[in-house]
PDB file of C-alpha atoms in Angstrom:
ATOM      1  CA  MET B 934      -0.035   0.061  -0.080  1.00 88.00           C
ATOM      2  CA  ILE B 935       0.964   3.464  -0.149  1.00 91.00           C
ATOM      3  CA  LEU B 936       1.368   6.268   2.160  1.00 94.00           C
ATOM      4  CA  ALA B 937       0.373   9.453   0.378  1.00 94.00           C
ATOM      5  CA  ARG B 938      -1.121  13.076   1.035  1.00 94.00           C
ATOM      6  CA  ILE B 939      -4.130  14.252  -1.136  1.00 94.00           C
ATOM      7  CA  ASP B 940      -2.759  17.568  -2.487  1.00 94.00           C
ATOM      8  CA  GLY B 941      -6.240  18.079  -5.440  1.00 94.00           C
ATOM      9  CA  HIS B 942      -8.620  16.474  -6.956  1.00 94.00           C
ATOM     10  CA  ALA B 943     -10.087  16.183 -10.409  1.00 94.00           C
ATOM     11  CA  THR B 944     -13.363  15.678 -12.001  1.00 94.00           C
ATOM     12  CA  SER B 945     -13.709  13.549 -15.585  1.00 94.00           C
ATOM     13  CA  SER B 946     -17.204  13.341 -17.009  1.00 92.00           C
ATOM     14  CA  PHE B 947     -16.197  11.047 -19.816  1.00 92.00           C
ATOM     15  CA  CYS B 948     -14.160   8.067 -17.938  1.00 92.00           C
ATOM     16  CA  ASP B 949     -14.526   4.389 -17.400  1.00 91.00           C
ATOM     17  CA  PRO B 950     -17.858   3.085 -16.155  1.00 91.00           C
ATOM     18  CA  SER B 951     -16.361   1.990 -12.785  1.00 90.00           C
ATOM     19  CA  LEU B 952     -15.200   6.045 -12.543  1.00 91.00           C
ATOM     20  CA  LYS B 953     -18.725   7.145 -12.807  1.00 90.00           C
ATOM     21  CA  GLY B 954     -19.747   9.226  -9.592  1.00 89.00           C
ATOM     22  CA  GLN B 955     -16.648   8.458  -7.813  1.00 90.00           C
ATOM     23  CA  THR B 956     -14.478  11.005  -6.193  1.00 93.00           C
ATOM     24  CA  ILE B 957     -11.022  11.275  -8.192  1.00 95.00           C
ATOM     25  CA  VAL B 958      -8.188  12.907  -5.611  1.00 95.00           C
ATOM     26  CA  LEU B 959      -4.563  13.594  -6.821  1.00 95.00           C
ATOM     27  CA  CYS B 960      -2.106  12.236  -4.377  1.00 94.00           C
ATOM     28  CA  THR B 961       1.345  12.764  -3.799  1.00 95.00           C
ATOM     29  CA  PRO B 962       3.247   9.721  -2.123  1.00 95.00           C
ATOM     30  CA  VAL B 963       5.071  10.682   1.001  1.00 94.00           C
ATOM     31  CA  ASP B 964       7.408   8.823   3.623  1.00 92.00           C
ATOM     32  CA  GLU B 965       6.400   9.011   7.353  1.00 87.00           C
ATOM     33  CA  LYS B 966       7.984  12.849   8.021  1.00 88.00           C
ATOM     34  CA  GLY B 967       5.556  13.961   4.762  1.00 86.00           C
ATOM     35  CA  ARG B 968       8.426  14.322   2.154  1.00 91.00           C
ATOM     36  CA  SER B 969       7.652  13.690  -1.307  1.00 91.00           C
ATOM     37  CA  THR B 970       8.895  10.598  -2.681  1.00 91.00           C
ATOM     38  CA  GLY B 971       7.671   9.925  -6.085  1.00 89.00           C
ATOM     39  CA  ALA B 972       5.185  11.516  -8.545  1.00 91.00           C
ATOM     40  CA  PRO B 973       1.944  12.204  -8.181  1.00 94.00           C
ATOM     41  CA  LEU B 974      -1.128   9.839  -8.755  1.00 94.00           C
ATOM     42  CA  ALA B 975      -4.519   9.434  -8.685  1.00 95.00           C
ATOM     43  CA  ALA B 976      -7.179   7.387  -6.512  1.00 94.00           C
ATOM     44  CA  LEU B 977     -10.685   7.173  -5.531  1.00 93.00           C
ATOM     45  CA  ASP B 978     -12.099   8.420  -2.681  1.00 93.00           C
ATOM     46  CA  PRO B 979     -14.843   6.961  -1.148  1.00 91.00           C
ATOM     47  CA  LEU B 980     -13.928   8.334   2.037  1.00 91.00           C
ATOM     48  CA  GLY B 981     -14.025  11.846   1.770  1.00 89.00           C
ATOM     49  CA  ALA B 982     -10.456  12.670   2.894  1.00 88.00           C
ATOM     50  CA  GLY B 983      -9.583  16.076   3.233  1.00 89.00           C
ATOM     51  CA  ARG B 984      -6.990  19.032   1.420  1.00 89.00           C
ATOM     52  CA  HIS B 985      -3.485  17.674   2.705  1.00 91.00           C
ATOM     53  CA  ALA B 986      -4.803  15.053   4.456  1.00 92.00           C
ATOM     54  CA  VAL B 987      -2.514  11.640   4.894  1.00 94.00           C
ATOM     55  CA  VAL B 988      -3.807   8.950   3.830  1.00 94.00           C
ATOM     56  CA  PHE B 989      -3.078   4.921   2.786  1.00 92.00           C
ATOM     57  CA  ILE B 990      -3.823   4.315  -0.953  1.00 94.00           C
ATOM     58  CA  THR B 991      -4.319   0.049  -2.009  1.00 92.00           C
ATOM     59  CA  THR B 992      -2.694  -0.887  -5.023  1.00 89.00           C
ATOM     60  CA  ASP B 993      -4.816  -4.225  -5.798  1.00 86.00           C
ATOM     61  CA  GLY B 994      -7.651  -3.815  -8.372  1.00 85.00           C
ATOM     62  CA  SER B 995      -9.593  -6.783  -7.394  1.00 87.00           C
ATOM     63  CA  PHE B 996     -10.269  -4.652  -3.888  1.00 88.00           C
ATOM     64  CA  THR B 997     -11.956  -1.763  -6.368  1.00 88.00           C
ATOM     65  CA  GLN B 998     -13.786  -3.912  -8.863  1.00 89.00           C
ATOM     66  CA  LYS B 999     -15.961  -4.778  -5.138  1.00 89.00           C
ATOM     67  CA  THR B1000     -16.231  -1.410  -3.783  1.00 88.00           C
ATOM     68  CA  THR B1001     -16.954  -0.162  -7.315  1.00 88.00           C
ATOM     69  CA  GLY B1002     -19.689  -2.970  -7.762  1.00 89.00           C
ATOM     70  CA  HIS B1003     -17.786  -3.212 -11.554  1.00 88.00           C
ATOM     71  CA  ASP B1004     -15.941  -6.712 -12.187  1.00 87.00           C
ATOM     72  CA  ASP B1005     -14.661  -5.597 -15.361  1.00 89.00           C
ATOM     73  CA  SER B1006     -12.787  -1.726 -13.401  1.00 90.00           C
ATOM     74  CA  PRO B1007      -9.787  -1.460 -14.388  1.00 91.00           C
ATOM     75  CA  ILE B1008      -8.788   1.064 -11.608  1.00 90.00           C
ATOM     76  CA  ARG B1009      -6.428  -0.209  -9.277  1.00 88.00           C
ATOM     77  CA  ASN B1010      -5.783   2.775  -6.604  1.00 92.00           C
ATOM     78  CA  GLU B1011      -8.139   3.567  -4.136  1.00 93.00           C
ATOM     79  CA  VAL B1012      -7.718   5.485  -0.651  1.00 93.00           C
ATOM     80  CA  ILE B1013      -8.984   3.039   1.839  1.00 93.00           C
ATOM     81  CA  GLY B1014      -7.668   4.471   5.319  1.00 92.00           C
ATOM     82  CA  LEU B1015      -6.444   8.085   6.568  1.00 92.00           C
ATOM     83  CA  VAL B1016      -4.067   8.076   8.823  1.00 90.00           C
ATOM     84  CA  ASP B1017      -4.324   9.798  12.211  1.00 87.00           C
ATOM     85  CA  ALA B1018      -0.608  10.018  13.217  1.00 78.00           C
ATOM     86  CA  SER B1019       2.784   8.247  11.403  1.00 67.00           C
TER      87      SER B1019
ATOM     88  CA  MET R1250      -3.850   5.569 -11.932  1.00 92.00           C
ATOM     89  CA  LYS R1251      -1.184   7.730 -13.111  1.00 94.00           C
ATOM     90  CA  ILE R1252      -1.830  11.714 -14.688  1.00 95.00           C
ATOM     91  CA  GLY R1253      -0.744  12.107 -18.114  1.00 94.00           C
ATOM     92  CA  THR R1254      -1.119  14.514 -21.005  1.00 95.00           C
ATOM     93  CA  VAL R1255      -1.730  13.264 -24.874  1.00 95.00           C
ATOM     94  CA  ILE R1256       0.706  14.520 -26.907  1.00 95.00           C
ATOM     95  CA  GLY R1257       0.182  12.035 -30.483  1.00 95.00           C
ATOM     96  CA  SER R1258      -1.238   9.007 -31.567  1.00 94.00           C
ATOM     97  CA  VAL R1259       0.181   5.643 -32.805  1.00 93.00           C
ATOM     98  CA  THR R1260      -1.138   3.474 -35.973  1.00 91.00           C
ATOM     99  CA  PHE R1261      -0.480   0.393 -36.933  1.00 89.00           C
ATOM    100  CA  ASN R1262      -0.874  -1.673 -40.213  1.00 89.00           C
ATOM    101  CA  ALA R1263      -1.002  -4.953 -38.099  1.00 89.00           C
ATOM    102  CA  LEU R1264      -2.058  -5.016 -34.599  1.00 87.00           C
ATOM    103  CA  ALA R1265      -3.218  -8.488 -32.635  1.00 87.00           C
ATOM    104  CA  PRO R1266      -6.496  -9.311 -33.093  1.00 86.00           C
ATOM    105  CA  GLN R1267      -7.931  -8.313 -29.534  1.00 85.00           C
ATOM    106  CA  PHE R1268      -7.459  -4.625 -30.352  1.00 86.00           C
ATOM    107  CA  LYS R1269     -10.180  -4.132 -32.180  1.00 81.00           C
ATOM    108  CA  GLY R1270     -11.783  -0.696 -32.218  1.00 81.00           C
ATOM    109  CA  GLY R1271      -9.583   1.317 -30.279  1.00 86.00           C
ATOM    110  CA  ASN R1272      -6.706   3.787 -31.215  1.00 92.00           C
ATOM    111  CA  TRP R1273      -3.823   4.244 -29.183  1.00 94.00           C
ATOM    112  CA  LEU R1274      -2.368   7.664 -27.581  1.00 95.00           C
ATOM    113  CA  MET R1275       1.232   9.023 -27.128  1.00 95.00           C
ATOM    114  CA  VAL R1276       1.132  10.071 -23.177  1.00 95.00           C
ATOM    115  CA  SER R1277       3.918  12.523 -21.581  1.00 95.00           C
ATOM    116  CA  PRO R1278       2.889  11.780 -17.772  1.00 94.00           C
ATOM    117  CA  MET R1279       2.855  15.088 -15.536  1.00 93.00           C
ATOM    118  CA  GLY R1280       4.863  14.957 -12.838  1.00 91.00           C
ATOM    119  CA  THR R1281       4.512  17.309  -9.711  1.00 91.00           C
ATOM    120  CA  GLU R1282       6.171  20.206 -11.967  1.00 91.00           C
ATOM    121  CA  GLU R1283       3.521  19.187 -14.584  1.00 92.00           C
ATOM    122  CA  LEU R1284       0.908  19.609 -12.235  1.00 91.00           C
ATOM    123  CA  THR R1285       1.416  22.533 -10.755  1.00 91.00           C
ATOM    124  CA  GLY R1286       1.682  24.686 -14.289  1.00 90.00           C
ATOM    125  CA  LYS R1287       5.895  25.123 -13.845  1.00 91.00           C
ATOM    126  CA  ARG R1288       6.674  22.807 -16.870  1.00 90.00           C
ATOM    127  CA  GLU R1289       4.416  21.953 -19.651  1.00 87.00           C
ATOM    128  CA  PHE R1290       6.052  18.543 -20.423  1.00 89.00           C
ATOM    129  CA  GLY R1291       8.448  16.346 -18.609  1.00 86.00           C
ATOM    130  CA  GLN R1292      11.279  14.539 -19.224  1.00 87.00           C
ATOM    131  CA  ALA R1293       9.774  11.179 -18.600  1.00 87.00           C
ATOM    132  CA  SER R1294       9.341   8.052 -21.010  1.00 91.00           C
ATOM    133  CA  THR R1295       6.203   8.336 -22.904  1.00 92.00           C
ATOM    134  CA  PRO R1296       4.210   4.942 -22.458  1.00 94.00           C
ATOM    135  CA  VAL R1297       1.600   4.342 -25.789  1.00 95.00           C
ATOM    136  CA  VAL R1298      -1.570   3.679 -24.018  1.00 95.00           C
ATOM    137  CA  TYR R1299      -4.781   1.990 -25.482  1.00 94.00           C
ATOM    138  CA  ASP R1300      -7.779   4.318 -25.799  1.00 93.00           C
ATOM    139  CA  ARG R1301     -11.889   3.584 -26.095  1.00 91.00           C
ATOM    140  CA  LEU R1302     -12.715   7.110 -24.815  1.00 92.00           C
ATOM    141  CA  GLY R1303     -11.502   9.321 -27.893  1.00 91.00           C
ATOM    142  CA  ALA R1304      -8.778  11.536 -26.407  1.00 93.00           C
ATOM    143  CA  GLY R1305      -7.245  13.759 -28.599  1.00 93.00           C
ATOM    144  CA  VAL R1306      -3.774  15.183 -28.431  1.00 94.00           C
ATOM    145  CA  GLY R1307      -3.637  17.725 -25.706  1.00 93.00           C
ATOM    146  CA  ASP R1308      -5.937  16.050 -23.642  1.00 93.00           C
ATOM    147  CA  LYS R1309      -5.487  15.479 -19.671  1.00 95.00           C
ATOM    148  CA  ILE R1310      -6.221  11.541 -19.248  1.00 95.00           C
ATOM    149  CA  LEU R1311      -5.989   9.496 -16.294  1.00 95.00           C
ATOM    150  CA  TYR R1312      -4.465   6.149 -17.324  1.00 95.00           C
ATOM    151  CA  VAL R1313      -3.796   2.339 -15.771  1.00 94.00           C
ATOM    152  CA  GLU R1314      -0.253   0.528 -16.177  1.00 92.00           C
ATOM    153  CA  GLY R1315      -0.484  -2.962 -15.076  1.00 89.00           C
ATOM    154  CA  ALA R1316      -2.563  -6.444 -15.327  1.00 88.00           C
ATOM    155  CA  GLU R1317      -5.084  -4.491 -14.187  1.00 88.00           C
ATOM    156  CA  ALA R1318      -5.340  -2.797 -18.005  1.00 90.00           C
ATOM    157  CA  THR R1319      -6.496  -5.641 -19.197  1.00 90.00           C
ATOM    158  CA  GLN R1320      -9.809  -6.425 -16.894  1.00 89.00           C
ATOM    159  CA  PRO R1321     -12.052  -4.843 -19.456  1.00 89.00           C
ATOM    160  CA  PHE R1322     -11.430  -7.121 -22.270  1.00 90.00           C
ATOM    161  CA  PRO R1323     -13.475 -10.734 -21.928  1.00 90.00           C
ATOM    162  CA  TYR R1324     -10.868 -12.105 -23.184  1.00 90.00           C
ATOM    163  CA  PRO R1325      -7.109 -12.750 -22.538  1.00 90.00           C
ATOM    164  CA  THR R1326      -5.400  -9.280 -24.158  1.00 90.00           C
ATOM    165  CA  PRO R1327      -1.527  -8.162 -24.631  1.00 91.00           C
ATOM    166  CA  LEU R1328      -1.585  -5.121 -22.637  1.00 91.00           C
ATOM    167  CA  ASP R1329      -0.524  -3.313 -19.914  1.00 91.00           C
ATOM    168  CA  ALA R1330      -2.102   0.368 -20.259  1.00 94.00           C
ATOM    169  CA  ILE R1331      -5.182   1.714 -20.664  1.00 94.00           C
ATOM    170  CA  ASN R1332      -6.983   5.098 -20.807  1.00 95.00           C
ATOM    171  CA  VAL R1333      -9.675   4.878 -17.979  1.00 94.00           C
ATOM    172  CA  ALA R1334     -11.037   8.965 -18.189  1.00 95.00           C
ATOM    173  CA  LEU R1335     -10.542  12.381 -19.826  1.00 95.00           C
ATOM    174  CA  LEU R1336     -10.179  14.687 -17.415  1.00 95.00           C
ATOM    175  CA  ASP R1337     -12.504  17.708 -17.401  1.00 94.00           C
ATOM    176  CA  THR R1338     -10.898  20.120 -14.329  1.00 93.00           C
ATOM    177  CA  PHE R1339      -7.991  19.214 -12.188  1.00 93.00           C
ATOM    178  CA  GLN R1340      -6.490  20.986  -9.499  1.00 94.00           C
ATOM    179  CA  PHE R1341      -3.165  20.489  -7.648  1.00 94.00           C
ATOM    180  CA  GLN R1342      -1.450  22.495  -4.702  1.00 92.00           C
ATOM    181  CA  PRO R1343       0.526  20.668  -2.505  1.00 90.00           C
ATOM    182  CA  PRO R1344       1.605  22.474   0.531  1.00 89.00           C
ATOM    183  CA  ALA R1345       4.695  25.283   0.223  1.00 78.00           C
TER     184      ALA R1345
END
């Protein structure tokens, strides 16, 4: 899983069916001290994390297929945890 | 999912039969500098991404790399990058 900080969001009206109605957040992978450790990535966010919140992102596609309800969904990044302290 | 800008397209005269009816995009991955507007195009390597949504040059897209890219196909497909969203708007402000 990836520890990341939410730095922005994106909207898309023309997308894969499994993305319809989902919130897309743009995150930067960070280490425990909050320093950026990689290129930004986009993820689904069913939990509604706030700006600059530190979150856990899964990269397991089969988990995302169950939560979006589409078994042919190619999405693999999804926020599954909000970090209180690291 | 990664964020990228479409900078071109690729056409093939011979292609695996599984890829009928889609087009192929040349995508420039967007890093922190590109997303915050400091630079338009980075130096990252350019993946070729399969596309069924009809993205054009200059569009910002979300694409998925890896085995999950073959999920939308009901038959085994030799594919590892697919376009999953055309972005309307995006905001990106890392803390200063």
